[in-house]
PDB file of C-alpha atoms in Angstrom:
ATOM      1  CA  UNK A  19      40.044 134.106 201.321  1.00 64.00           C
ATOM      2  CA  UNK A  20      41.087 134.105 205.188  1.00 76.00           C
ATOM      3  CA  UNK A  21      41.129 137.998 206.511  1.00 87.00           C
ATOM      4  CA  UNK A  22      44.216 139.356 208.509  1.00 90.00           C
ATOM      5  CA  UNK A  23      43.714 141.377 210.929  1.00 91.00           C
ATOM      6  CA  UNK A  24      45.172 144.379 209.191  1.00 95.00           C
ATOM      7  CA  UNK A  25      41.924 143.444 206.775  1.00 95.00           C
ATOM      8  CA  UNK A  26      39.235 143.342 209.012  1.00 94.00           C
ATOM      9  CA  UNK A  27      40.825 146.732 210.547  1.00 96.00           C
ATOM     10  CA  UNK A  28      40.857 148.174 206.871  1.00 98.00           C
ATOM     11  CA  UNK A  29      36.810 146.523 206.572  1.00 97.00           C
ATOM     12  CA  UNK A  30      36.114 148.428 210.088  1.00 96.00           C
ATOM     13  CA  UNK A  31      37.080 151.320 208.537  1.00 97.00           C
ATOM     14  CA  UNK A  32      35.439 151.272 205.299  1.00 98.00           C
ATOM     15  CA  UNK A  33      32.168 150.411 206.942  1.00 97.00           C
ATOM     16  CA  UNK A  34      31.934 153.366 208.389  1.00 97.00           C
ATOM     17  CA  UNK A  35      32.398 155.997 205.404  1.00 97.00           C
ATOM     18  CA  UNK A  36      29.997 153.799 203.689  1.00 97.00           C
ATOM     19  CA  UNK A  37      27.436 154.050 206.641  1.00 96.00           C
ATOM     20  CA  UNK A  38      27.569 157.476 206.896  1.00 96.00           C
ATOM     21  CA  UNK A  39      27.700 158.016 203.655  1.00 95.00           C
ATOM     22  CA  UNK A  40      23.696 157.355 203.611  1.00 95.00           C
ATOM     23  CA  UNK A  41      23.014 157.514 207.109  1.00 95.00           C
ATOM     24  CA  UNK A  42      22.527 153.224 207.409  1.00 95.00           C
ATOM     25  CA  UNK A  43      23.778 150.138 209.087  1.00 93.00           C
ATOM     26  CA  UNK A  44      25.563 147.373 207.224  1.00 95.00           C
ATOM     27  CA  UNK A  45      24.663 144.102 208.583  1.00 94.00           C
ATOM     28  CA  UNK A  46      28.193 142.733 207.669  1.00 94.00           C
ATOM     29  CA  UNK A  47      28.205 139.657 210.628  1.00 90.00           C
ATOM     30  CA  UNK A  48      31.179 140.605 212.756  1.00 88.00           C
ATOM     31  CA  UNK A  49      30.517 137.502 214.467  1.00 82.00           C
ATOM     32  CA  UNK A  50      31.495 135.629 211.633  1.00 85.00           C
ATOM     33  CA  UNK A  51      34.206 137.900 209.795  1.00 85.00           C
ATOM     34  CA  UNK A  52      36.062 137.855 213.061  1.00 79.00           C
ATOM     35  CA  UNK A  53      36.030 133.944 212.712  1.00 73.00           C
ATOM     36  CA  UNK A  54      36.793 133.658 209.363  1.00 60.00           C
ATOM     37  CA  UNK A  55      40.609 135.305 210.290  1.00 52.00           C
ATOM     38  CA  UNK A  56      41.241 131.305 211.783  1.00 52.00           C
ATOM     39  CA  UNK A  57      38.974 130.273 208.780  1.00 52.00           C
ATOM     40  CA  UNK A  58      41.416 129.058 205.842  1.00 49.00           C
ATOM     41  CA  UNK A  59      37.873 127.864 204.042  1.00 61.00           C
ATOM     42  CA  UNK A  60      36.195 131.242 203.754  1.00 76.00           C
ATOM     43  CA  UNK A  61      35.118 133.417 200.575  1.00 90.00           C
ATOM     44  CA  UNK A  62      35.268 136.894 201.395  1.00 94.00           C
ATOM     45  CA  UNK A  63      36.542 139.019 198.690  1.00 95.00           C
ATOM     46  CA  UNK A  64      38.344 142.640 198.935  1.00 96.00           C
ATOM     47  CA  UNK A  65      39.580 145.208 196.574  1.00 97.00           C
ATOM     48  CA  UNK A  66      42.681 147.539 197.016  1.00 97.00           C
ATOM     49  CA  UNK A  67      43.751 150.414 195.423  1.00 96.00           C
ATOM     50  CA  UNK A  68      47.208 152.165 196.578  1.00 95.00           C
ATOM     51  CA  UNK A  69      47.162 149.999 200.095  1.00 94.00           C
ATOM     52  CA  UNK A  70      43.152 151.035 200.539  1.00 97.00           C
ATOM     53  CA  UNK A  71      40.078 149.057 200.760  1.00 98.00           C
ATOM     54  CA  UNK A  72      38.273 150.319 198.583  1.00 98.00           C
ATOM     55  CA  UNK A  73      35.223 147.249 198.057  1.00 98.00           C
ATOM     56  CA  UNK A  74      34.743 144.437 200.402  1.00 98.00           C
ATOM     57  CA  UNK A  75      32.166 141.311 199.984  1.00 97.00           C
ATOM     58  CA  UNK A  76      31.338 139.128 202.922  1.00 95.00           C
ATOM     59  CA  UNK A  77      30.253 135.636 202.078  1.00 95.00           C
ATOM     60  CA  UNK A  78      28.153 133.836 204.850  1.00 93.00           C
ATOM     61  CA  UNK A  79      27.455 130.148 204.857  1.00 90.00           C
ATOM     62  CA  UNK A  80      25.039 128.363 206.983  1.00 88.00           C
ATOM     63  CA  UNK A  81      24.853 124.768 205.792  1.00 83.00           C
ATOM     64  CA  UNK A  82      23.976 125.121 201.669  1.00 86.00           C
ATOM     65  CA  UNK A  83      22.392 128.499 202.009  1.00 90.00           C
ATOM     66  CA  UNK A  84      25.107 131.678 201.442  1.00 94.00           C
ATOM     67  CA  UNK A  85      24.336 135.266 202.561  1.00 95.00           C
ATOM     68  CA  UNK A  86      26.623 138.062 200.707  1.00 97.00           C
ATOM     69  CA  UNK A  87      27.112 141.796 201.592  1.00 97.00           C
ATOM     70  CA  UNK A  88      28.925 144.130 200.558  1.00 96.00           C
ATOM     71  CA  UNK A  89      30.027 147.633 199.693  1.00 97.00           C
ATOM     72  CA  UNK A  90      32.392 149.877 197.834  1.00 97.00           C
ATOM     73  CA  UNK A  91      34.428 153.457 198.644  1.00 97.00           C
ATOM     74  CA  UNK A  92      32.033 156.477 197.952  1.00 96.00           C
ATOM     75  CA  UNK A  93      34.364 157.319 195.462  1.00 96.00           C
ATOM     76  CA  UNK A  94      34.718 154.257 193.619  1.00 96.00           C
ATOM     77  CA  UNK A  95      31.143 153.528 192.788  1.00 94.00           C
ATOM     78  CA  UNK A  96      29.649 153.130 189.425  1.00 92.00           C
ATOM     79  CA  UNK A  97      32.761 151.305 187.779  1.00 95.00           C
ATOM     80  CA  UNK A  98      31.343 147.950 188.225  1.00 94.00           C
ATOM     81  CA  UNK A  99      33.659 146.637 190.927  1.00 96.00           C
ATOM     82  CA  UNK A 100      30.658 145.167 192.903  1.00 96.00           C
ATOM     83  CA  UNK A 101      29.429 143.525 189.985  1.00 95.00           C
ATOM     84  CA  UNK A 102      32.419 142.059 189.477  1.00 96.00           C
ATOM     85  CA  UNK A 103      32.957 140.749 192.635  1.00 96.00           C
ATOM     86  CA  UNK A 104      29.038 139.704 192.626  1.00 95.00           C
ATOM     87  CA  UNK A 105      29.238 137.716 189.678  1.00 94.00           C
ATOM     88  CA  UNK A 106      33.065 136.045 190.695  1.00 95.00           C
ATOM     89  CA  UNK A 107      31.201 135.220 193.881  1.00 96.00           C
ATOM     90  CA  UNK A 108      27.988 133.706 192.474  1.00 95.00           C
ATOM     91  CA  UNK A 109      29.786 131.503 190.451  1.00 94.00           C
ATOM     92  CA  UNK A 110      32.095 130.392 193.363  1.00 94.00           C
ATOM     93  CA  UNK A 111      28.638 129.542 195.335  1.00 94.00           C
ATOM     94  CA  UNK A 112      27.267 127.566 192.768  1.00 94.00           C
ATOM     95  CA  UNK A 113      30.402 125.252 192.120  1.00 94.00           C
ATOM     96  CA  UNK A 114      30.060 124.729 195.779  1.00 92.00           C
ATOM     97  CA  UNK A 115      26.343 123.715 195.837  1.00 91.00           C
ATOM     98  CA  UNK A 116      24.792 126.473 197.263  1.00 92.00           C
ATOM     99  CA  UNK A 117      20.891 126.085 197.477  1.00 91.00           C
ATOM    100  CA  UNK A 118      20.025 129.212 198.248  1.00 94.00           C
ATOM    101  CA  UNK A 119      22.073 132.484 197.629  1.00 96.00           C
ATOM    102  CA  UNK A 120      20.673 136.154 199.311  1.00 97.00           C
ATOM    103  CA  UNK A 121      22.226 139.389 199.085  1.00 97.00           C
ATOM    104  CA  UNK A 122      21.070 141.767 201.929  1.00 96.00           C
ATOM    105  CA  UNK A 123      21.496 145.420 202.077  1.00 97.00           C
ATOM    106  CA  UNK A 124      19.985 148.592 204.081  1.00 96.00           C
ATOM    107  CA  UNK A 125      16.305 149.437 203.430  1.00 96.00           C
ATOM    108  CA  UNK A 126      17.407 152.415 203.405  1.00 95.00           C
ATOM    109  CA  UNK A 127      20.259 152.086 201.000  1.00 95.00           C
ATOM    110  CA  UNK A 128      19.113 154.292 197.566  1.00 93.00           C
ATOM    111  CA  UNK A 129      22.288 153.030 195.640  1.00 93.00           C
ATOM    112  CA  UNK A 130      21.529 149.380 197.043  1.00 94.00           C
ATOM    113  CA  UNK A 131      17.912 149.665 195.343  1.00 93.00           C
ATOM    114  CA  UNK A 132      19.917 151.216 192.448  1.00 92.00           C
ATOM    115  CA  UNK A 133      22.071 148.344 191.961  1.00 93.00           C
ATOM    116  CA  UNK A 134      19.768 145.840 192.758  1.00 92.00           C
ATOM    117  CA  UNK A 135      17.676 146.969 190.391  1.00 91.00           C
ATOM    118  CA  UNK A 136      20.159 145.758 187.600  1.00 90.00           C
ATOM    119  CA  UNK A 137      20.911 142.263 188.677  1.00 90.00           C
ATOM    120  CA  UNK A 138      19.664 139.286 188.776  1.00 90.00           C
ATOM    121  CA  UNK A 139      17.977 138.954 192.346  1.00 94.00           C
ATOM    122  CA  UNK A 140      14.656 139.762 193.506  1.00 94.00           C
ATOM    123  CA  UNK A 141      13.017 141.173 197.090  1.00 96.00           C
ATOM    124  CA  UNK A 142      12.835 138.081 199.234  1.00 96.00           C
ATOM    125  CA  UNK A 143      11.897 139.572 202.451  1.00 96.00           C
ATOM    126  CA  UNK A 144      13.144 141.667 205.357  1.00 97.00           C
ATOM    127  CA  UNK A 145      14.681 141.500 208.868  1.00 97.00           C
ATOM    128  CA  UNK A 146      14.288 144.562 211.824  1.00 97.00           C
ATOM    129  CA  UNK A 147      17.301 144.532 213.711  1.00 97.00           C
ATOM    130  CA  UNK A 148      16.764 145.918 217.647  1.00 98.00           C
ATOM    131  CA  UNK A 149      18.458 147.379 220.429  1.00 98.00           C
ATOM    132  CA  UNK A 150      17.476 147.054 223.889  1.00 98.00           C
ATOM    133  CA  UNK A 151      16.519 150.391 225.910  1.00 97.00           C
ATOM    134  CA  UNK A 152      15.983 149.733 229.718  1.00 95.00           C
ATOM    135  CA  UNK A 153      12.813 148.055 231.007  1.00 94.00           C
ATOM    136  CA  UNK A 154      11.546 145.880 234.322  1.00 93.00           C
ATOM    137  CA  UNK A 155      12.203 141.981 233.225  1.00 94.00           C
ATOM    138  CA  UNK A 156      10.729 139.188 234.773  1.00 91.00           C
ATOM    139  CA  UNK A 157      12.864 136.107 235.287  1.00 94.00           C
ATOM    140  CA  UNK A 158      11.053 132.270 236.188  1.00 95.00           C
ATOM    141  CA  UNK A 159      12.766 129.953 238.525  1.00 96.00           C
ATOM    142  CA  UNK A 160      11.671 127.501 236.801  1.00 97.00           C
ATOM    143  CA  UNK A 161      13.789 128.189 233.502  1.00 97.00           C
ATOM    144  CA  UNK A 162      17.379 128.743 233.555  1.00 98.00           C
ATOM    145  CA  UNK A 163      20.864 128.801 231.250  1.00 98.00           C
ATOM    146  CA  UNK A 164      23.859 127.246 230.997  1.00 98.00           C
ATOM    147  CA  UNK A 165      26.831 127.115 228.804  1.00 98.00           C
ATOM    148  CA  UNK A 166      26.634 124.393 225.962  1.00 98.00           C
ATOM    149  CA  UNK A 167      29.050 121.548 225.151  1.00 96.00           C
ATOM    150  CA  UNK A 168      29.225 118.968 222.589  1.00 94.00           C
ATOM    151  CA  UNK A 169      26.931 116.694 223.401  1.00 97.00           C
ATOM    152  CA  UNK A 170      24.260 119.216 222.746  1.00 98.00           C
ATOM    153  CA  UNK A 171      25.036 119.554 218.950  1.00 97.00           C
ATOM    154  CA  UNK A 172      21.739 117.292 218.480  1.00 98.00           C
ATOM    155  CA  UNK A 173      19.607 119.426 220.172  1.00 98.00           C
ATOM    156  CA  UNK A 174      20.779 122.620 218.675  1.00 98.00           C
ATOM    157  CA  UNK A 175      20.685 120.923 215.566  1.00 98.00           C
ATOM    158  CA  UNK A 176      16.705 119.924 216.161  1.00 98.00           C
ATOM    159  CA  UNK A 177      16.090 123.473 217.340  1.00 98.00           C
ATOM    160  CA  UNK A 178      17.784 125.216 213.916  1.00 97.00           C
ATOM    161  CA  UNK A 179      15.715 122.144 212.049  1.00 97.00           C
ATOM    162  CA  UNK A 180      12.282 122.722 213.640  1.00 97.00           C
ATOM    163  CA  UNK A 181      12.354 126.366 214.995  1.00 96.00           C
ATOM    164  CA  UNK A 182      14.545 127.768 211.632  1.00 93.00           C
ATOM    165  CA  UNK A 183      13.406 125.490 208.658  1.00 91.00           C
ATOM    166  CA  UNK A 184      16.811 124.216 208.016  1.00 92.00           C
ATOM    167  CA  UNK A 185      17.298 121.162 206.310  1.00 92.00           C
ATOM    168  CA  UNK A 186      18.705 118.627 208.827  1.00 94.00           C
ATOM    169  CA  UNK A 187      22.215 118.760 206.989  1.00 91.00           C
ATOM    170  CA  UNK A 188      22.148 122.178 206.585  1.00 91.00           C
ATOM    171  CA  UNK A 189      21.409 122.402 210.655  1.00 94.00           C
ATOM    172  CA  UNK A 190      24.285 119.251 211.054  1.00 94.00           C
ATOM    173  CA  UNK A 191      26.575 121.661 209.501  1.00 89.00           C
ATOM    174  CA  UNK A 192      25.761 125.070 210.824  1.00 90.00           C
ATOM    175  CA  UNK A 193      26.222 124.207 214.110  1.00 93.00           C
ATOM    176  CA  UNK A 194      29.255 122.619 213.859  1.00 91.00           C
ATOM    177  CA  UNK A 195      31.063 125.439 212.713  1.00 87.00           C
ATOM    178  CA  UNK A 196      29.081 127.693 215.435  1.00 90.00           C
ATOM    179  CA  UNK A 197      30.772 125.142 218.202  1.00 91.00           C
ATOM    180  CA  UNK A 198      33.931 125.455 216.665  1.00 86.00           C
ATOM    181  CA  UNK A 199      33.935 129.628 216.769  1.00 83.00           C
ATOM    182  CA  UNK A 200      35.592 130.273 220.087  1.00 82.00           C
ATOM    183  CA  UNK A 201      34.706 134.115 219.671  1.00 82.00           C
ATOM    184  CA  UNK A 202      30.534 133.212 220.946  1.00 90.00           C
ATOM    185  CA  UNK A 203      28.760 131.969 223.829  1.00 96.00           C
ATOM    186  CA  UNK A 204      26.478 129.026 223.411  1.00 97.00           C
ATOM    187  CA  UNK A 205      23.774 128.506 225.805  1.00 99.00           C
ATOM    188  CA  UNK A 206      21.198 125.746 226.400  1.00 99.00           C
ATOM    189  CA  UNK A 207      17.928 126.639 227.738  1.00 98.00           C
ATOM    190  CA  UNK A 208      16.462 124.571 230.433  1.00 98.00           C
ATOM    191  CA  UNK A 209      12.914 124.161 231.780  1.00 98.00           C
ATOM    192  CA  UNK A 210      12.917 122.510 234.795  1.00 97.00           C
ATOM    193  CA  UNK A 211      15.989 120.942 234.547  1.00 96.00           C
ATOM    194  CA  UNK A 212      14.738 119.288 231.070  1.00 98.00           C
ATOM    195  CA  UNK A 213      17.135 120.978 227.894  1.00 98.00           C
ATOM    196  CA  UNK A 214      14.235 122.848 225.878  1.00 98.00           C
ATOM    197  CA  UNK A 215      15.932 125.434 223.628  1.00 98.00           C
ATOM    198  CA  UNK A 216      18.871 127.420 223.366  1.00 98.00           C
ATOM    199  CA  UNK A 217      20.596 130.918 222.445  1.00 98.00           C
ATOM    200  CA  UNK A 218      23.724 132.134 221.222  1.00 97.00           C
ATOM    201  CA  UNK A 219      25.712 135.633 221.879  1.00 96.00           C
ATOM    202  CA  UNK A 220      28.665 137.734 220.415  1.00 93.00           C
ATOM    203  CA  UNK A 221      30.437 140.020 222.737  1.00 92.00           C
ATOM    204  CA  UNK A 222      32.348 142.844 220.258  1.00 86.00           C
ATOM    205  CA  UNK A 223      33.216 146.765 220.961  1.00 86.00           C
ATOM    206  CA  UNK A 224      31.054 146.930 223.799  1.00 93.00           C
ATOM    207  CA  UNK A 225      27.784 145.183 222.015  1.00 94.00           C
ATOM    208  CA  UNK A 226      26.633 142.009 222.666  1.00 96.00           C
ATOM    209  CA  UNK A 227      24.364 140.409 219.862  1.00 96.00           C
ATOM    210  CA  UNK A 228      22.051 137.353 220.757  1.00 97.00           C
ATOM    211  CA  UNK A 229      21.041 135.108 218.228  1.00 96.00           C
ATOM    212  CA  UNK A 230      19.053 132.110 217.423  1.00 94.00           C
ATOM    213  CA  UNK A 231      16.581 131.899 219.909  1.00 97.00           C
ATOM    214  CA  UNK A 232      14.693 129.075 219.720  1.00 97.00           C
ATOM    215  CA  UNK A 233      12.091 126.725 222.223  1.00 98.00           C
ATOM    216  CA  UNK A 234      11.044 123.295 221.241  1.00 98.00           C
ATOM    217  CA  UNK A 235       7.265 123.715 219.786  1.00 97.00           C
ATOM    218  CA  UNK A 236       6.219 121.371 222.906  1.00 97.00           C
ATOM    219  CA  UNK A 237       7.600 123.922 225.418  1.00 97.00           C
ATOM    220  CA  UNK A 238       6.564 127.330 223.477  1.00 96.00           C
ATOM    221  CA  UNK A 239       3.575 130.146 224.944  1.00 93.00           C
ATOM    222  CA  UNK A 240       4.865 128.619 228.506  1.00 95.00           C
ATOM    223  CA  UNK A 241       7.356 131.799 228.926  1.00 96.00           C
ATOM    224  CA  UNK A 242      10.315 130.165 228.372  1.00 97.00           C
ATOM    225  CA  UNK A 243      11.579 132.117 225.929  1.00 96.00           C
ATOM    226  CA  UNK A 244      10.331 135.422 227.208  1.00 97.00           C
ATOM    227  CA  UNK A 245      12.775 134.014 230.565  1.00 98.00           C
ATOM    228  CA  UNK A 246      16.017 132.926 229.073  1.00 98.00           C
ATOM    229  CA  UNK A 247      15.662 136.491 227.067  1.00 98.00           C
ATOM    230  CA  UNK A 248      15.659 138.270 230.021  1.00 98.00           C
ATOM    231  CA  UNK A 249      18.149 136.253 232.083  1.00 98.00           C
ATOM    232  CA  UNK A 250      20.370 136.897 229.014  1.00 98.00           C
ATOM    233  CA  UNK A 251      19.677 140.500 229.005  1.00 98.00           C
ATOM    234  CA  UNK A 252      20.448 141.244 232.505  1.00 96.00           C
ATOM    235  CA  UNK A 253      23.730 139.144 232.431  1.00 97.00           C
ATOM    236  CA  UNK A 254      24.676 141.356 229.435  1.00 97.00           C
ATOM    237  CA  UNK A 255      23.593 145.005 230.265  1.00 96.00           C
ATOM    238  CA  UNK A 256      25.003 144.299 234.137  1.00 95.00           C
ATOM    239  CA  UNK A 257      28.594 144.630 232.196  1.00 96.00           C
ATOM    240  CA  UNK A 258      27.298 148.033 230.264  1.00 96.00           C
ATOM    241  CA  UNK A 259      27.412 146.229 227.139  1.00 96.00           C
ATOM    242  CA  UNK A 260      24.316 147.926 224.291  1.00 97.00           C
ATOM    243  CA  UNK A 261      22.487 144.632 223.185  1.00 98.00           C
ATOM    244  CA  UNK A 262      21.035 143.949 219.842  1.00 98.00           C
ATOM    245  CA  UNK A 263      19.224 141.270 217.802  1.00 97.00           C
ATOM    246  CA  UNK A 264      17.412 140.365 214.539  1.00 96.00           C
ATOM    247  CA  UNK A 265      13.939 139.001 214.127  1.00 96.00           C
ATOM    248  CA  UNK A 266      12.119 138.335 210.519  1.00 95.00           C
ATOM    249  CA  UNK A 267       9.380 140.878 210.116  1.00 96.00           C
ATOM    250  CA  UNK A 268       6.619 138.827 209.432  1.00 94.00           C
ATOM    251  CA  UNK A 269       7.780 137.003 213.195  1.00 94.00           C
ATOM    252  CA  UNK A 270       4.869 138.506 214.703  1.00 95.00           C
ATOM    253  CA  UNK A 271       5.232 136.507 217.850  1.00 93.00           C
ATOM    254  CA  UNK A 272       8.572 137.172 217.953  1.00 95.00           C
ATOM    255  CA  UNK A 273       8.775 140.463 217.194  1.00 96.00           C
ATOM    256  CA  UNK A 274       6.211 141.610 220.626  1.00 96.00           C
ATOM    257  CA  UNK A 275       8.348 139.325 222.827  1.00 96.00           C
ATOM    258  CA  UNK A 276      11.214 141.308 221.688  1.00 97.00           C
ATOM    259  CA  UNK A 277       9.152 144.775 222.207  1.00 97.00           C
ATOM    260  CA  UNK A 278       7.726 144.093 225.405  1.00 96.00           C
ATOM    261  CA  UNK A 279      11.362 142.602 226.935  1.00 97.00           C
ATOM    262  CA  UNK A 280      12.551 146.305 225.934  1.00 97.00           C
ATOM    263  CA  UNK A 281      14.011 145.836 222.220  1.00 98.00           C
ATOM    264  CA  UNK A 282      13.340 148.759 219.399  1.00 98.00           C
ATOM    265  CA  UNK A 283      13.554 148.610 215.767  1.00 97.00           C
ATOM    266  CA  UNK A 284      16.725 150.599 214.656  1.00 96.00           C
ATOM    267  CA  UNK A 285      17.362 149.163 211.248  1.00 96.00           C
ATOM    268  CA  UNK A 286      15.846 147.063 208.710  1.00 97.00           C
ATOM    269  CA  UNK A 287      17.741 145.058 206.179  1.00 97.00           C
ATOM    270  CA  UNK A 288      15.790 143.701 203.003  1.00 97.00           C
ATOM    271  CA  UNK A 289      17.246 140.414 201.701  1.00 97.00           C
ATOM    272  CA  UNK A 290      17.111 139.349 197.772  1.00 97.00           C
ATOM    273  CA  UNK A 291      16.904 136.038 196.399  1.00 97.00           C
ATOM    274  CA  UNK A 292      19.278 135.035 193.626  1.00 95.00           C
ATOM    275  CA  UNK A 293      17.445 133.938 190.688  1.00 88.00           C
ATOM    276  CA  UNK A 294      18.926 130.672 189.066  1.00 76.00           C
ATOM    277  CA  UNK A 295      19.890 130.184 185.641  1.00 62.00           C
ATOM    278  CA  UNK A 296      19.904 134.600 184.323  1.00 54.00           C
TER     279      UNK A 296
END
């Protein structure tokens, strides 16, 4: 369904009793909810009860693979409102071809484990999100940024294909939609003058999240990425902004670049698989 804004108010606001409710961070994609209100096409399903929110399930595509979270009102848990949703949801998914369907939630979250536990989905693997904390940054003249346009959809499409794993139409598709979200930045990293990667941020309540970095394999362990990071991060903090990104926690490489540019783990979100056909 497409969210008002009176929705993604009443979503705001239910995120945070259920965060501090167990102390945790929802990884509910602001960057996308916020596009879905101009988004006639999305899936996201919410529950009311005398003119309150009381459960809310986002549904994320990129290309054929969906991402769901979600969570209910402290006090309206354990009357299978999520599993309804859940299973509406699934179902919606598959009619739609979804290859792949993950559910993430808090590591921390006990009732997420709880619930979990009962359906159909198993561990699949985990993510650390970060926050940046002041540090010296070193910046190459040799590698710079600038804002994309259309005619780098092919690129950003190779990067999400070779960098990501995506499936090409998967990629074709992903990016399309990130182009047409007026709420990001896109940026194309150049080496030399020569296009070699590219980034992506979100500026929302005084955070800015980066995403999807990615270096084409031919121009990686030459400190491009380690560059465009920190040119990002000082255009960022310089307007006070708190910065933040995700990394995979088996993305060793990654995850030092990230800890030596300044980032620290704050959260960790564990995503589950669907399983097919139970």
């Amino acid at each position: 369904m497409k969210l008002t804004d009176v929705q993604l108010r009443d979503i705001q606001a239910l995120q945070q009793v259920s965060e501090h409710e167990e102390t945790i961070s929802l990884k509910l994609n602001w960057d996308m909810l916020t596009t879905s209100v101009k988004n006639d096409d999305s899936m996201h399903q919410v529950v009311y009860k005398d003119d309150m929110l009381i459960a809310f399930l986002g549904v994320y595509w990129f290309g054929q693979k969906v991402e769901l979270c979600g969570m209910v009102h402290p006090a309206f848990r354990g009357r299978g409102i999520f599993s309804e949703l859940l299973n509406i949801t699934i179902g919606s998914c598959q009619e739609r071809n979804a290859t792949t369907i993950l559910l993430n939630a808090p590591a921390k979250s006990t009732s997420a484990k709880l619930f979990l536990s009962k359906q159909s989905f198993d561990y699949n693997f985990s993510e650390y999100q970060m926050m940046w904390t002041p540090t010296n940054l070193t910046i190459s003249n040799q590698v710079s940024l600038r804002k994309a346009d259309d005619f780098d959809l092919p690129l950003e499409t190779q990067l999400d294909v070779v960098c990501f794993h995506y499936t090409y139409e998967d990629a074709t598709k992903y990016n399309i939609s990130v182009a047409a979200d007026q709420t990001s930045n896109r940026y194309i990293i150049e080496f030399n003058e020569t296009a070699v990667g590219k980034l992506r941020t979100q500026r929302l309540n005084g955070e800015t999240w980066i995403y999807g970095i990615s270096v084409l394999p031919e121009y990686q362990r030459k400190g491009v990425g380690r560059s465009a990071l920190s040119s990002i991060i000082w255009q960022e903090a310089s307007l006070g902004n708190d910065l933040f990104l995700e990394v995979a926690t088996k993305n060793i490489r990654a995850l030092k670049l990230y800890e030596e540019c300044g980032f620290k783990i704050v959260e960790t979100q564990d995503y589950y698989l669907f399983k097919k056909g139970e």
